[in-house]
Coordinates of N, CA and C in Angstrom, one line a residue:
M1 N 21.3 0.5 9.4 CA 20.4 0.7 9.4 C 19.2 1.3 9.7
K2 N 18.1 1.5 9.1 CA 17.1 3.1 9.2 C 15.5 1.8 10.0
K3 N 15.8 2.4 11.9 CA 14.6 2.4 12.1 C 12.8 2.3 11.9
L4 N 12.3 1.2 11.6 CA 11.1 1.3 11.0 C 10.0 0.5 11.7
V5 N 8.6 1.1 12.3 CA 8.0 0.4 12.7 C 6.5 0.0 11.7
L6 N 5.6 -1.2 12.0 CA 5.0 -1.0 10.2 C 3.6 -0.7 11.2
F7 N 2.8 0.4 10.7 CA 1.4 0.9 11.5 C -0.1 -0.4 10.4
G8 N -0.2 -1.4 11.9 CA -1.0 -2.4 11.0 C -0.9 -3.7 11.0
A9 N -1.4 -4.6 12.2 CA -0.6 -5.7 12.8 C -0.8 -6.9 12.2
G10 N -2.1 -6.4 11.5 CA -3.1 -7.9 10.4 C -1.8 -8.1 9.6
G11 N -3.0 -9.5 8.5 CA -2.4 -10.7 7.0 C -1.2 -9.1 6.8
F12 N -1.8 -8.5 5.8 CA -0.8 -7.3 5.1 C 0.4 -7.0 5.3
G13 N 0.4 -6.0 7.2 CA 1.3 -5.8 8.1 C 2.8 -7.1 8.2
R14 N 1.6 -8.5 9.1 CA 2.8 -9.4 9.3 C 3.3 -9.8 7.9
E15 N 3.3 -9.6 6.1 CA 3.5 -10.4 5.2 C 5.1 -9.5 5.2
V16 N 4.6 -7.5 5.9 CA 5.5 -7.2 4.9 C 6.8 -7.3 6.2
A17 N 6.2 -7.7 7.1 CA 7.7 -8.3 8.3 C 8.2 -9.2 7.8
G18 N 7.8 -10.4 7.3 CA 8.4 -11.5 7.9 C 8.6 -12.5 5.9
I19 N 8.5 -11.6 5.3 CA 8.5 -11.4 4.0 C 9.1 -10.7 2.7
L20 N 8.8 -9.4 3.0 CA 9.1 -8.5 2.4 C 10.8 -7.3 2.9
I21 N 10.4 -7.6 4.5 CA 11.8 -7.0 4.7 C 12.5 -8.0 4.9
R22 N 12.3 -9.0 6.1 CA 12.9 -10.5 5.9 C 14.2 -10.7 4.8
N23 N 13.8 -10.7 3.6 CA 14.5 -10.5 1.7 C 15.0 -9.6 1.6
I24 N 14.1 -8.5 2.2 CA 15.6 -7.0 2.2 C 16.6 -7.0 2.7
N25 N 17.1 -7.4 4.0 CA 17.7 -7.7 5.1 C 18.7 -8.0 5.0
L26 N 18.2 -9.9 4.3 CA 19.3 -10.9 3.7 C 19.6 -10.4 3.0
K27 N 19.5 -9.7 1.6 CA 20.6 -9.2 0.7 C 21.6 -8.0 1.0
N28 N 20.4 -7.6 1.8 CA 21.2 -5.6 1.9 C 21.0 -4.9 3.4
P29 N 21.5 -5.5 4.4 CA 20.4 -4.8 5.3 C 20.2 -3.3 5.9
T30 N 19.3 -3.3 5.4 CA 18.8 -1.9 5.3 C 17.9 -1.7 6.6
Y31 N 16.7 -2.5 7.2 CA 15.7 -1.8 8.0 C 15.6 -2.7 9.8
E32 N 15.6 -2.2 11.0 CA 16.0 -2.6 12.0 C 14.4 -2.0 12.7
L33 N 13.4 -3.3 12.2 CA 11.7 -3.9 12.3 C 12.0 -3.5 13.7
L34 N 10.9 -2.7 14.3 CA 11.6 -1.8 15.5 C 9.6 -2.9 16.4
G35 N 9.0 -3.4 15.7 CA 8.2 -3.6 16.0 C 6.6 -3.3 15.0
F36 N 5.6 -3.5 16.1 CA 4.0 -2.8 14.9 C 3.0 -1.8 15.9
I37 N 2.7 -0.9 15.5 CA 1.8 0.2 15.9 C 0.0 -0.5 15.2
D38 N -0.5 -0.4 16.6 CA -2.2 -0.9 16.0 C -2.9 -0.4 17.2
D39 N -3.8 0.3 16.3 CA -5.0 0.8 17.7 C -6.1 -0.4 18.0
G40 N -6.3 -0.9 17.8 CA -6.7 -2.5 17.7 C -6.3 -2.8 19.6
E41 N -7.6 -2.8 19.9 CA -8.5 -2.6 21.7 C -8.4 -3.9 22.1
Q42 N -7.5 -5.0 20.9 CA -6.8 -6.3 21.7 C -5.6 -6.4 21.8
Y43 N -4.7 -5.0 21.3 CA -3.2 -5.5 21.7 C -3.0 -4.9 22.9
H44 N -2.3 -4.9 23.9 CA -1.4 -4.9 25.3 C 0.0 -5.0 25.3
E45 N 0.5 -4.4 26.6 CA 1.5 -4.4 26.2 C 1.9 -5.6 26.4
G46 N 3.4 -6.3 25.7 CA 3.5 -7.7 25.8 C 3.1 -8.5 25.2
V47 N 2.2 -8.2 24.2 CA 2.0 -8.6 22.6 C 3.1 -8.9 22.0
M48 N 3.4 -9.9 21.6 CA 4.2 -10.4 20.0 C 3.3 -11.0 19.4
I49 N 3.8 -10.1 17.7 CA 2.3 -10.0 16.8 C 4.5 -10.7 15.7
D50 N 4.2 -12.4 15.4 CA 5.2 -13.1 14.8 C 6.5 -12.8 15.5
G51 N 7.0 -12.1 16.1 CA 8.1 -13.0 17.0 C 8.8 -11.1 17.2
Y52 N 7.1 -10.2 16.8 CA 8.2 -8.4 16.9 C 6.9 -8.0 17.7
P53 N 7.2 -6.9 19.0 CA 6.2 -6.4 19.7 C 5.4 -5.7 19.2
W54 N 4.3 -5.7 19.5 CA 3.3 -4.3 19.8 C 3.7 -2.4 21.2
L55 N 4.2 -1.7 19.6 CA 5.0 -0.8 20.6 C 4.0 0.3 21.1
G56 N 2.6 0.1 20.7 CA 2.0 0.9 20.9 C 0.7 1.1 20.1
R57 N 0.2 2.9 20.4 CA -1.0 2.9 19.2 C -0.6 4.1 19.1
R58 N -1.3 4.7 17.9 CA -0.3 5.9 17.1 C 0.0 7.2 17.7
D59 N 0.0 7.1 19.2 CA 0.3 8.4 20.0 C 2.1 8.2 19.7
W60 N 2.1 6.2 20.0 CA 3.9 6.3 20.5 C 4.1 6.8 19.2
I61 N 4.0 6.9 17.8 CA 4.3 6.5 16.9 C 5.1 8.3 16.5
I62 N 3.8 9.0 16.8 CA 3.9 10.3 17.3 C 5.2 10.7 18.9
A63 N 5.2 10.6 18.9 CA 6.2 10.8 20.1 C 7.9 10.4 19.5
H64 N 7.5 9.3 18.9 CA 8.8 9.0 18.7 C 9.6 9.6 16.8
K65 N 8.8 10.2 16.5 CA 8.9 10.7 15.1 C 10.4 11.0 14.5
E66 N 10.9 11.7 15.6 CA 12.9 12.0 15.4 C 13.2 11.0 14.8
D67 N 13.0 10.1 15.7 CA 14.3 9.0 15.2 C 13.3 7.7 14.5
V68 N 12.4 7.4 14.4 CA 11.9 6.7 13.3 C 11.0 7.0 12.6
F69 N 10.6 5.9 11.5 CA 10.3 6.2 9.9 C 9.2 5.1 10.4
C70 N 7.7 4.8 9.1 CA 6.3 4.5 9.6 C 6.1 3.7 8.4
T71 N 5.8 2.5 8.2 CA 5.4 2.1 6.6 C 3.2 1.5 7.5
C72 N 2.7 2.4 6.6 CA 1.1 1.9 7.3 C 0.7 0.6 6.7
T73 N 0.4 -0.7 7.6 CA 0.3 -1.6 6.4 C -1.0 -2.3 7.0
V74 N -2.0 -0.6 6.7 CA -3.1 -1.3 7.4 C -4.1 -1.4 5.1
G75 N -5.2 -3.0 5.4 CA -5.2 -2.9 4.1 C -6.1 -2.1 3.4
D76 N -7.2 -1.4 3.9 CA -8.3 -0.8 3.8 C -8.2 0.8 3.4
A77 N -8.5 1.1 2.2 CA -7.0 1.8 1.4 C -8.3 2.9 2.6
K78 N -9.5 3.2 2.4 CA -10.0 4.9 3.0 C -9.3 4.9 4.9
A79 N -8.9 3.7 5.1 CA -8.7 3.7 6.6 C -7.5 4.1 6.5
K80 N -6.4 3.4 5.7 CA -4.5 3.8 5.7 C -4.5 4.9 5.0
A81 N -5.7 5.5 4.5 CA -5.7 7.5 3.6 C -5.8 7.9 5.2
V82 N -6.6 7.8 5.8 CA -7.5 8.8 6.5 C -5.9 8.5 8.0
I83 N -5.2 7.2 8.2 CA -3.8 7.5 9.6 C -2.5 7.5 8.4
Q84 N -2.8 7.4 7.1 CA -1.5 7.7 6.6 C -1.2 9.5 6.6
R85 N -2.3 10.2 6.2 CA -3.0 11.9 6.6 C -2.4 12.4 7.8
E86 N -3.1 11.9 8.2 CA -3.5 12.5 10.0 C -1.3 12.6 10.6
L87 N -0.8 11.5 10.9 CA 0.4 11.4 10.8 C 0.9 12.4 10.5
T88 N 1.0 12.0 8.8 CA 2.4 13.1 7.9 C 2.3 14.3 8.6
D89 N 0.4 15.0 8.6 CA 0.4 16.5 9.6 C 0.8 16.7 10.8
Q90 N 1.1 15.2 11.7 CA 1.6 15.3 12.7 C 3.4 15.3 13.0
G91 N 3.7 15.0 11.4 CA 5.4 15.1 11.1 C 6.1 13.6 11.1
V92 N 5.6 12.8 10.6 CA 5.7 11.6 10.3 C 6.7 11.4 9.5
R93 N 7.3 10.4 9.6 CA 8.3 10.0 8.5 C 7.7 8.5 7.6
F94 N 7.5 8.7 6.5 CA 6.8 7.8 5.8 C 8.0 6.8 4.8
E95 N 8.4 5.5 5.0 CA 9.2 4.9 4.1 C 8.2 4.0 3.2
T96 N 8.9 4.1 2.2 CA 8.7 2.8 0.9 C 9.7 2.3 1.2
I97 N 8.6 0.4 0.7 CA 9.5 -0.1 0.8 C 8.8 -1.3 0.0
I98 N 10.4 -1.6 -1.0 CA 10.6 -2.0 -2.1 C 11.0 -3.2 -1.7
A99 N 10.0 -4.0 -2.8 CA 10.8 -5.2 -2.7 C 12.1 -6.0 -3.8
K100 N 13.1 -6.7 -3.5 CA 13.9 -6.8 -4.2 C 14.2 -6.8 -5.3
T101 N 13.0 -7.7 -5.7 CA 12.4 -8.1 -6.8 C 11.6 -8.0 -7.6
A102 N 11.0 -6.4 -7.4 CA 10.7 -5.0 -8.0 C 11.0 -5.1 -9.5
Y103 N 10.6 -4.4 -10.3 CA 11.5 -3.7 -11.3 C 11.0 -2.3 -11.9
I104 N 11.6 -1.7 -11.3 CA 10.8 -0.5 -11.6 C 11.6 0.8 -12.5
A105 N 11.3 1.3 -13.2 CA 12.4 2.0 -14.3 C 12.9 3.4 -14.0
S106 N 13.8 3.7 -14.1 CA 14.7 5.2 -13.6 C 13.7 5.9 -13.6
S107 N 13.3 6.1 -14.3 CA 12.1 7.7 -15.0 C 11.1 7.5 -13.7
A108 N 10.7 6.1 -13.5 CA 9.2 6.3 -12.8 C 9.0 7.3 -11.4
E109 N 8.2 7.7 -10.5 CA 8.1 8.3 -9.3 C 7.3 7.5 -7.9
I110 N 8.1 7.8 -7.3 CA 6.9 6.5 -6.5 C 6.7 7.6 -5.4
G111 N 5.5 7.8 -4.5 CA 5.8 8.6 -3.2 C 6.1 8.1 -2.1
P112 N 5.7 8.4 -0.9 CA 6.4 8.6 0.8 C 5.6 6.9 1.1
G113 N 5.4 6.2 1.4 CA 4.6 5.4 2.5 C 3.6 3.9 1.5
C114 N 4.7 3.8 0.6 CA 4.2 3.1 -0.6 C 4.6 1.1 0.1
V115 N 4.1 0.5 -1.0 CA 4.6 -1.1 -0.7 C 4.2 -1.7 -1.8
L116 N 5.8 -2.7 -2.5 CA 6.1 -3.1 -3.6 C 6.6 -4.4 -3.3
Y117 N 5.1 -5.6 -3.7 CA 5.8 -6.0 -3.5 C 7.2 -7.5 -4.6
G118 N 7.1 -8.6 -4.5 CA 8.3 -8.8 -5.5 C 7.7 -9.0 -6.5
S119 N 8.4 -9.2 -7.8 CA 8.1 -9.0 -9.1 C 6.6 -8.1 -9.2
A120 N 6.2 -7.0 -8.5 CA 5.9 -5.7 -9.5 C 6.6 -5.1 -9.9
T121 N 5.8 -5.2 -11.2 CA 6.6 -4.2 -13.1 C 6.1 -2.8 -12.6
V122 N 7.1 -1.6 -12.4 CA 6.5 -0.3 -12.6 C 7.2 0.8 -14.0
S123 N 6.7 0.9 -15.4 CA 7.1 1.1 -16.5 C 7.8 2.5 -16.4
V124 N 7.8 2.9 -17.5 CA 8.9 4.5 -17.6 C 7.0 5.3 -17.4
N125 N 7.2 6.6 -16.1 CA 7.2 7.3 -16.5 C 6.0 7.3 -15.5
C126 N 5.6 6.6 -15.1 CA 4.5 5.6 -14.0 C 4.9 6.9 -12.7
R127 N 3.9 7.8 -12.3 CA 4.1 8.1 -11.0 C 2.6 7.8 -9.9
I128 N 3.6 7.4 -9.2 CA 2.0 6.6 -8.0 C 2.4 7.1 -6.8
G129 N 1.3 7.9 -6.1 CA 1.2 7.9 -5.3 C 1.6 7.9 -4.0
A130 N 1.6 8.8 -2.7 CA 1.4 8.5 -1.4 C 1.0 7.0 -1.1
G131 N 1.8 6.1 -0.2 CA 0.2 5.1 0.7 C 0.4 4.1 -0.2
V132 N 0.0 3.5 -1.7 CA 0.1 2.8 -2.9 C 0.5 1.3 -2.6
L133 N -0.4 0.3 -2.5 CA 0.6 -1.1 -2.7 C 0.0 -1.7 -3.7
L134 N 1.2 -2.4 -4.0 CA 1.3 -3.1 -5.1 C 1.8 -4.1 -5.1
N135 N 0.5 -5.5 -5.0 CA 1.2 -6.9 -4.5 C 1.7 -7.0 -5.3
D136 N 2.1 -8.9 -4.7 CA 2.8 -9.4 -6.3 C 2.6 -9.5 -7.8
S137 N 3.5 -9.0 -8.6 CA 3.2 -9.5 -9.6 C 2.1 -7.8 -10.5
V138 N 1.7 -7.5 -9.6 CA 1.1 -6.1 -10.8 C 2.0 -4.9 -11.8
C139 N 1.4 -5.4 -12.1 CA 2.5 -4.6 -13.8 C 1.5 -3.2 -14.1
L140 N 2.4 -2.4 -14.5 CA 2.0 -0.8 -14.7 C 2.7 -0.9 -15.3
G141 N 2.1 -0.5 -16.9 CA 3.0 0.1 -18.1 C 3.2 1.3 -18.2
H142 N 3.4 1.9 -19.2 CA 4.0 3.1 -19.7 C 3.3 4.3 -18.7
D143 N 3.0 5.6 -18.6 CA 2.6 6.4 -18.3 C 1.7 6.3 -17.6
V144 N 1.7 5.5 -16.5 CA 0.7 4.9 -16.0 C 0.5 6.1 -14.9
V145 N -0.6 6.7 -14.5 CA -0.9 7.1 -13.2 C -1.6 6.7 -11.8
I146 N -1.3 6.6 -10.8 CA -1.9 6.3 -9.5 C -2.3 6.9 -8.4
G147 N -3.4 7.2 -7.8 CA -3.5 8.2 -7.2 C -2.8 7.7 -5.7
D148 N -3.4 8.9 -4.6 CA -2.4 8.2 -3.6 C -3.3 7.3 -2.2
Y149 N -3.4 5.9 -1.7 CA -3.7 5.2 -0.8 C -4.4 4.2 -1.7
T150 N -4.6 4.1 -3.2 CA -4.8 3.0 -3.8 C -4.3 1.8 -3.5
S151 N -5.1 0.6 -3.7 CA -4.7 -0.8 -2.8 C -4.6 -1.6 -4.7
I152 N -4.0 -2.1 -5.1 CA -3.8 -2.7 -6.3 C -3.6 -4.6 -6.0
M153 N -4.2 -5.6 -5.8 CA -4.1 -7.0 -5.8 C -2.9 -7.8 -6.6
S154 N -2.4 -9.0 -6.4 CA -1.9 -10.0 -7.3 C -2.0 -9.8 -9.3
G155 N -1.3 -9.9 -9.4 CA -1.6 -10.3 -11.0 C -2.2 -9.4 -11.7
T156 N -2.5 -8.1 -11.3 CA -3.8 -7.3 -12.0 C -2.1 -6.3 -13.0
G157 N -2.7 -6.4 -13.8 CA -2.5 -5.3 -15.6 C -3.0 -4.1 -15.7
I158 N -1.9 -3.2 -15.6 CA -2.6 -1.8 -15.9 C -2.1 -1.3 -17.0
S159 N -2.5 -1.0 -18.1 CA -1.9 -0.5 -19.0 C -1.6 0.2 -19.7
G160 N -0.5 1.0 -20.2 CA 0.1 2.6 -20.5 C -0.8 3.4 -20.5
C161 N -0.9 4.9 -20.3 CA -1.3 5.4 -20.4 C -3.0 5.4 -19.2
C162 N -2.7 4.8 -18.7 CA -4.0 4.6 -18.1 C -3.5 5.5 -16.5
T163 N -5.0 5.9 -16.1 CA -4.8 6.8 -14.8 C -5.9 6.4 -14.1
I164 N -5.7 6.0 -12.0 CA -6.0 5.4 -11.6 C -6.4 6.4 -10.5
G165 N -7.4 6.5 -10.0 CA -7.4 8.0 -8.8 C -6.7 7.6 -7.0
S166 N -7.6 7.7 -6.1 CA -7.4 8.0 -4.9 C -7.7 7.6 -4.4
E167 N -7.4 6.2 -3.2 CA -8.4 5.4 -2.6 C -9.4 4.4 -3.5
V168 N -8.9 3.8 -4.5 CA -9.6 2.9 -5.5 C -8.9 1.3 -5.0
E169 N -9.2 0.7 -4.8 CA -9.0 -1.3 -4.8 C -9.3 -1.6 -6.1
I170 N -8.5 -2.3 -6.5 CA -8.7 -3.3 -7.5 C -8.4 -4.3 -7.2
G171 N -8.6 -5.9 -7.3 CA -9.0 -7.1 -7.3 C -8.0 -8.1 -7.6
G172 N -7.5 -8.2 -7.2 CA -6.2 -9.7 -8.5 C -7.3 -10.0 -9.2
H173 N -6.0 -10.1 -10.5 CA -6.1 -10.8 -11.9 C -6.8 -10.0 -12.2
A174 N -6.8 -8.4 -12.2 CA -8.2 -7.6 -13.2 C -6.8 -6.8 -14.4
F175 N -8.0 -6.7 -15.1 CA -6.8 -6.0 -15.9 C -7.6 -5.2 -16.5
I176 N -7.2 -3.8 -16.7 CA -7.2 -2.4 -17.8 C -6.8 -1.9 -18.7
I177 N -7.8 -2.0 -20.5 CA -6.7 -1.6 -20.7 C -6.6 -0.6 -20.9
P178 N -5.3 -0.3 -22.5 CA -5.6 1.5 -22.9 C -6.1 2.7 -22.5
G179 N -5.0 3.2 -22.0 CA -5.7 5.0 -21.5 C -7.3 4.5 -20.8
K180 N -7.8 4.2 -20.0 CA -8.6 4.3 -19.5 C -8.0 4.9 -18.0
K181 N -9.9 5.1 -17.3 CA -9.5 6.4 -16.3 C -10.7 5.8 -15.2
V182 N -9.7 5.2 -14.0 CA -11.0 5.1 -13.0 C -11.0 6.4 -11.5
G183 N -12.4 6.2 -11.6 CA -11.9 7.5 -10.9 C -11.8 7.2 -9.1
D184 N -11.4 7.9 -8.5 CA -11.6 8.3 -7.1 C -12.4 6.8 -5.9
R185 N -11.6 6.2 -5.4 CA -12.6 5.0 -4.3 C -13.2 4.5 -4.9
A186 N -13.1 4.3 -6.1 CA -13.7 3.3 -6.6 C -13.5 1.9 -6.3
H187 N -14.1 0.9 -6.7 CA -13.4 -0.9 -6.6 C -14.1 -1.3 -8.2
I188 N -12.4 -2.3 -8.4 CA -12.8 -3.2 -9.6 C -12.8 -4.9 -8.4
A189 N -13.8 -5.1 -8.9 CA -13.6 -6.9 -8.4 C -12.6 -7.5 -9.1
A190 N -12.0 -8.4 -8.8 CA -10.8 -9.7 -8.9 C -11.7 -9.9 -10.1
G191 N -10.6 -10.5 -11.3 CA -10.8 -11.1 -12.6 C -11.3 -10.4 -13.1
S192 N -11.7 -8.8 -12.9 CA -12.7 -8.3 -14.2 C -11.5 -7.7 -15.4
I193 N -12.7 -7.1 -16.7 CA -11.6 -7.3 -17.2 C -12.6 -5.8 -17.5
V194 N -11.4 -4.3 -17.8 CA -12.6 -3.4 -18.0 C -11.3 -2.2 -19.4
F195 N -13.2 -2.0 -20.2 CA -13.0 -2.2 -21.1 C -13.4 0.0 -21.4
S196 N -14.0 0.4 -19.9 CA -14.3 1.6 -20.0 C -13.6 2.9 -18.8
N197 N -14.3 3.8 -19.0 CA -14.3 4.7 -18.0 C -14.4 3.9 -16.7
V198 N -14.2 4.0 -15.4 CA -14.9 4.0 -14.2 C -15.1 5.8 -13.5
K199 N -16.3 5.9 -13.6 CA -16.9 6.5 -12.3 C -16.6 6.5 -10.5
A200 N -15.8 7.2 -10.3 CA -16.2 7.2 -8.5 C -16.8 6.8 -7.9
G201 N -16.0 5.9 -7.0 CA -17.3 6.1 -6.2 C -17.8 4.5 -6.8
T202 N -17.8 3.9 -7.8 CA -18.8 3.0 -8.0 C -18.1 1.3 -7.7
T203 N -18.5 0.1 -8.0 CA -17.9 -1.1 -8.2 C -18.4 -1.8 -9.3
V204 N -17.7 -1.9 -10.2 CA -17.5 -3.4 -11.4 C -16.8 -4.4 -10.8
L205 N -17.5 -5.4 -11.4 CA -17.0 -6.5 -12.3 C -17.8 -7.0 -12.8
G206 N -16.7 -8.1 -13.8 CA -17.4 -8.9 -15.0 C -15.9 -8.6 -16.1
N207 N -16.3 -9.4 -17.3 CA -15.6 -9.3 -18.6 C -16.8 -9.2 -19.7
P208 N -17.1 -8.5 -20.0 CA -16.5 -7.0 -19.5 C -17.0 -6.3 -17.9
A209 N -16.4 -5.5 -17.8 CA -16.7 -4.9 -16.3 C -18.0 -3.8 -16.5
K210 N -18.7 -4.4 -15.3 CA -19.8 -3.6 -15.6 C -20.3 -3.2 -14.2
R211 N -20.9 -2.0 -14.2 CA -21.3 -1.8 -12.7 C -21.9 -2.7 -11.8
F212 N -21.8 -2.7 -10.6 CA -22.0 -3.7 -9.6 C -23.0 -2.8 -8.4
R213 N -24.7 -1.9 -8.6 CA -25.2 -1.3 -7.6 C -25.1 -2.2 -6.1
A214 N -25.2 -3.0 -5.9 CA -25.6 -4.1 -4.8 C -24.6 -4.1 -4.1
I215 N -23.4 -3.9 -4.4 CA -22.3 -3.9 -3.3 C -21.8 -2.2 -3.2
E216 N -22.4 -1.4 -3.8 CA -21.7 0.0 -3.8 C -22.4 0.5 -1.7

């Protein structure tokens, strides 16, 4: 079994531990989950998180990088990018966790440190960067490109030939029509229907999705 730690002990990390890894191991023992890494000041030696120990802060994983793999389970895309890039530069190995009920085309390419929840669908010739989150029932059409550290929430559909930038955050049950481009660090609000390209760093919402400057 592969020794694994999760960086990030919040709700996302606890879901990965208690749902994804648990069900992967029930079907085929794959991971020995050692516990959580988290830099939060509220954690200290002896703290247990849903039955798993807090192991330490990021210096712990650097000290043990030859023996264990890491998956970053920090929800914020920008924070996740900083953490995974820094630790990758330090030689930490990142593991991609894929639910047994996800559907992945054999021609798809998926980078290190990604998390794919159940019923996520990745169609033919998709390319997914490092540290990407695809939550429950996310569907990527053919030839979709997803940049590093992007997070896509439950029930979102991205049509064929779309290009999504890095550190993008897409809320649940959004939909993007074919061939559109979403720039780096853009935000697409939950339930939005995207008919036009989205510029980098902007926030859009609604049907049709329009720029909403008030929360940028």
